[in-house]
XYZ file of C-alpha atoms in Angstrom:
319
model
C 122.276 119.518 184.788
C 119.981 121.801 186.887
C 118.269 123.418 183.075
C 117.607 119.614 182.379
C 115.781 119.379 185.742
C 113.786 122.621 184.919
C 111.910 120.874 181.946
C 111.947 117.861 182.916
C 110.002 118.495 186.332
C 108.222 121.458 184.252
C 106.637 118.901 181.613
C 105.858 116.361 184.965
C 104.181 118.933 186.567
C 101.836 119.832 183.650
C 100.792 116.746 182.842
C 100.126 115.685 186.725
C 98.288 118.364 186.804
C 96.237 117.750 183.678
C 95.606 113.987 184.640
C 94.948 115.170 188.559
C 91.644 116.746 187.113
C 89.774 113.292 186.913
C 92.758 111.069 188.556
C 94.055 110.755 192.774
C 96.683 113.504 192.038
C 98.467 111.281 194.870
C 97.757 108.101 192.909
C 100.870 105.664 191.330
C 98.987 105.448 188.295
C 98.695 108.947 187.941
C 102.256 109.738 188.417
C 103.441 107.155 186.331
C 101.056 108.224 183.091
C 102.402 111.649 183.691
C 105.790 109.923 183.129
C 104.618 108.599 180.083
C 102.601 111.933 178.755
C 107.007 113.217 179.336
C 108.600 110.173 176.926
C 106.062 111.584 174.319
C 106.504 115.135 174.907
C 110.528 114.527 174.475
C 109.951 111.841 171.833
C 107.612 113.763 169.566
C 110.482 117.367 169.757
C 113.391 114.702 168.908
C 111.106 113.727 165.453
C 113.378 116.101 163.335
C 116.331 114.247 164.767
C 115.239 110.802 163.951
C 114.255 111.361 160.555
C 117.773 113.133 160.511
C 119.098 109.456 161.791
C 116.893 107.343 159.551
C 118.377 109.220 156.415
C 122.404 108.826 157.801
C 121.550 105.558 158.471
C 120.308 104.911 155.234
C 122.876 106.265 153.523
C 125.459 104.391 155.545
C 123.703 101.505 154.159
C 124.139 102.836 150.508
C 127.253 103.779 150.293
C 128.832 100.646 151.873
C 130.049 99.048 148.315
C 131.779 102.075 147.621
C 133.401 101.766 151.043
C 133.940 98.633 150.210
C 135.612 99.348 146.939
C 138.113 102.347 148.704
C 138.968 99.783 151.573
C 140.241 98.059 148.475
C 142.007 100.309 146.753
C 143.436 102.226 149.958
C 143.770 99.231 152.317
C 147.979 99.539 152.804
C 147.300 103.881 153.512
C 145.000 104.424 156.346
C 145.477 107.977 155.952
C 144.695 108.110 152.461
C 141.398 105.845 153.319
C 140.279 107.972 155.658
C 140.697 111.050 153.740
C 138.443 109.063 150.684
C 135.734 107.862 152.780
C 135.383 111.079 154.898
C 135.294 113.056 151.242
C 132.464 109.911 150.826
C 130.532 111.287 153.480
C 130.624 114.548 152.314
C 129.883 113.823 148.772
C 126.859 112.208 149.711
C 126.139 114.327 153.028
C 126.308 111.048 155.146
C 127.338 111.990 158.966
C 128.081 108.847 160.437
C 127.542 110.408 163.597
C 123.600 111.251 163.069
C 122.601 107.684 163.718
C 123.939 108.576 167.517
C 121.997 111.940 168.095
C 118.396 110.750 169.490
C 119.821 108.440 172.106
C 123.233 110.952 172.901
C 120.083 113.576 173.626
C 118.012 111.244 175.517
C 120.842 110.529 177.903
C 120.880 113.691 179.703
C 117.609 113.231 179.997
C 117.328 109.873 181.451
C 119.749 110.361 184.442
C 117.923 113.965 185.024
C 114.919 111.872 185.711
C 116.645 108.694 187.031
C 118.037 111.772 189.536
C 114.973 113.229 190.310
C 113.382 109.836 191.418
C 116.507 108.422 193.176
C 117.636 111.334 194.924
C 115.175 113.987 195.336
C 111.003 112.311 195.049
C 112.647 109.786 197.332
C 113.773 112.184 199.907
C 110.852 114.672 199.300
C 113.104 117.639 198.171
C 111.423 120.305 195.534
C 113.662 120.708 192.699
C 112.913 122.711 189.527
C 109.298 123.120 189.321
C 108.272 120.355 191.056
C 107.391 121.740 195.076
C 108.051 120.119 198.029
C 104.509 118.748 198.132
C 104.534 117.561 194.767
C 107.948 115.914 195.304
C 106.256 113.925 198.734
C 103.550 113.096 196.390
C 105.911 111.980 193.863
C 107.923 109.770 196.172
C 104.971 108.043 197.810
C 103.294 107.376 194.905
C 102.270 103.776 194.179
C 100.783 101.351 191.779
C 98.414 99.300 193.278
C 98.802 100.888 196.600
C 102.399 98.208 196.976
C 104.670 99.149 194.157
C 106.548 102.459 194.751
C 107.587 103.550 191.629
C 110.934 105.194 192.896
C 111.773 101.116 194.160
C 113.800 99.438 192.351
C 114.541 95.594 191.596
C 117.472 95.731 193.715
C 116.183 97.694 196.662
C 112.537 96.245 196.805
C 112.389 96.238 200.238
C 111.833 92.782 200.558
C 108.274 93.088 198.397
C 107.687 90.389 196.066
C 105.455 92.673 193.752
C 108.210 95.192 193.250
C 110.815 92.372 192.087
C 108.058 90.685 189.407
C 107.539 94.657 188.127
C 110.626 95.754 187.711
C 111.795 92.154 186.208
C 108.895 92.893 184.017
C 110.270 96.161 182.448
C 113.625 95.388 182.394
C 112.462 92.052 180.179
C 110.368 94.604 178.399
C 113.076 97.392 177.737
C 115.600 94.842 176.804
C 112.814 93.133 174.397
C 112.084 96.487 172.530
C 115.970 97.403 172.256
C 116.394 94.270 170.931
C 113.548 94.442 168.217
C 113.641 97.911 167.363
C 117.617 97.360 165.933
C 117.026 93.707 164.608
C 113.535 95.621 162.559
C 116.570 98.165 161.320
C 118.928 95.583 160.634
C 116.808 92.590 158.487
C 114.164 94.731 157.248
C 115.872 98.090 155.662
C 119.485 96.968 155.080
C 120.673 95.942 151.560
C 122.105 91.983 151.259
C 125.668 94.283 150.361
C 125.323 96.318 153.738
C 125.310 92.789 155.410
C 128.709 92.496 155.835
C 131.811 94.830 156.064
C 132.893 97.209 159.197
C 129.662 98.970 159.395
C 127.689 95.782 159.594
C 129.747 94.087 162.172
C 129.300 97.034 164.412
C 125.891 96.988 164.371
C 125.245 93.458 165.016
C 127.735 94.390 168.213
C 124.947 97.181 169.076
C 121.953 94.569 168.505
C 123.793 92.529 171.209
C 125.356 93.920 173.813
C 122.515 97.071 173.834
C 120.201 94.622 175.452
C 122.659 93.204 177.735
C 123.899 96.648 179.073
C 120.368 97.770 179.661
C 119.546 94.440 180.988
C 121.997 94.630 183.684
C 122.179 98.289 184.438
C 117.948 98.199 184.502
C 117.627 96.150 188.005
C 119.199 99.397 189.554
C 116.865 101.933 187.608
C 113.648 103.154 189.354
C 109.974 101.850 188.500
C 108.944 105.227 187.058
C 112.516 105.314 185.048
C 111.674 101.906 183.282
C 108.217 102.909 182.396
C 110.029 105.965 180.641
C 112.831 104.243 178.973
C 110.191 100.712 177.849
C 108.202 104.140 176.572
C 110.566 105.473 174.615
C 111.547 102.024 173.017
C 107.754 100.816 171.369
C 108.040 105.091 170.329
C 111.383 104.539 168.519
C 109.850 101.028 167.685
C 106.636 102.146 165.734
C 108.038 104.910 164.428
C 110.588 102.996 162.609
C 108.360 100.672 161.373
C 106.523 103.307 159.837
C 109.147 105.447 158.500
C 110.823 101.627 156.837
C 107.342 100.386 155.753
C 106.598 103.829 153.720
C 110.102 104.987 152.495
C 112.358 101.954 152.544
C 115.715 102.262 151.668
C 116.172 100.748 147.627
C 117.363 97.148 147.515
C 115.941 95.448 150.482
C 113.164 93.865 151.866
C 110.553 96.756 153.065
C 111.191 97.842 149.587
C 110.378 94.605 147.925
C 107.203 94.319 150.252
C 106.359 97.949 149.472
C 106.380 97.304 146.002
C 104.406 94.273 146.068
C 101.567 96.219 148.397
C 101.979 99.346 145.511
C 101.208 96.321 142.962
C 98.392 94.961 144.896
C 96.941 98.298 145.640
C 96.895 99.637 142.007
C 95.136 96.309 140.989
C 92.216 96.487 143.468
C 91.788 100.104 142.378
C 91.197 98.778 138.508
C 95.173 100.535 137.593
C 96.715 97.773 136.232
C 100.925 98.658 136.074
C 101.457 98.547 132.719
C 104.811 96.776 131.529
C 107.544 99.175 130.225
C 107.706 99.082 126.478
C 109.940 97.049 125.271
C 112.797 98.946 122.908
C 111.851 98.035 118.826
C 114.175 95.706 117.364
C 114.523 96.944 113.480
C 115.264 94.080 111.073
C 118.519 93.886 109.730
C 118.934 95.050 106.210
C 120.858 92.444 103.970
C 123.035 94.258 101.085
C 121.944 94.544 97.985
C 123.952 91.888 95.358
C 124.543 93.008 92.215
C 123.487 90.972 89.142
C 126.300 90.236 87.446
C 125.762 89.915 83.513
C 125.119 86.012 81.989
C 128.782 85.425 79.713
C 127.520 85.348 76.210
C 129.165 82.645 73.578
C 131.116 83.904 70.398
C 128.012 82.301 68.590
C 125.269 84.177 70.771
C 127.153 87.732 70.419
C 127.004 87.738 66.466
C 123.006 86.032 66.378
C 122.640 89.464 68.955
C 124.402 91.431 66.459
C 127.729 92.026 68.826
C 128.125 94.346 71.622
C 126.217 97.893 70.619
C 128.589 101.072 69.977
C 128.622 103.325 72.791
C 126.709 106.089 71.871
C 128.875 109.903 70.341
C 128.437 113.019 72.170
C 126.776 115.628 69.468
C 128.912 118.868 69.360
C 126.397 120.790 71.761
C 127.183 118.149 74.393
C 124.013 115.870 74.102
C 124.015 112.177 73.429
C 122.688 110.881 70.227
């Protein structure tokens, strides 16, 4: 954890020094805003991984019909099914584990900040770029002069304001986690991807993750709750932007974007011309050869009878 302590404390101290130019260096608001600045810095650095996560999640959704076909075809042979499924992932450029990268990278940072607040700042111990004076200031900082940012819901020392603040942040953290996952499933998943193992996994995470954070949140320091809630709000806003402007095909978000594009084109006077229908050529009727009318023997005599065929001359020309 030592490299993480240096990285986190370095970013935290830079934000604190910047905010201290016009705010109280020992104030709780200054240190909370420094934590929020740390969160924004970490999330900005994770944008490339987030884009990769979105693309991977989209590919996973789009190939679900093909996965179902493989399950029907090779359901009796688990080894062959696994081989064909991995081949499908490789051919489509999909990594089923890419969607977990942002949260996997954030967890060590989250734990490092937790220990920084819970162990070192609370005791005034220097660590990384956080000096002893900064650690003491960090550990003693209070919001509204009553809520220590190192306090937790379980360790509130009987201060009601601490429990209320912690409860509000835990609810906010849980609600933003649920909303972010729900937003992805309801807006950016095609109808045929809402069933099957992958969809069941997403539905499980939709309800399990908020419960895990709600139960664990009562033991998190106030400062850590600010970090995670801010990170969830960033994720929700970033995901909303991506889904709105680059939705997966065949989803509700894609239909909404098409309607917005059409309305925008009409406002600017650009009428979207419908696709021309293929020209259907009329079916040609077969030509019917007219048969000559039959003549009686009397009619043939009156007309002089059938005309004899011309005889070729010696040079091959017809007379």
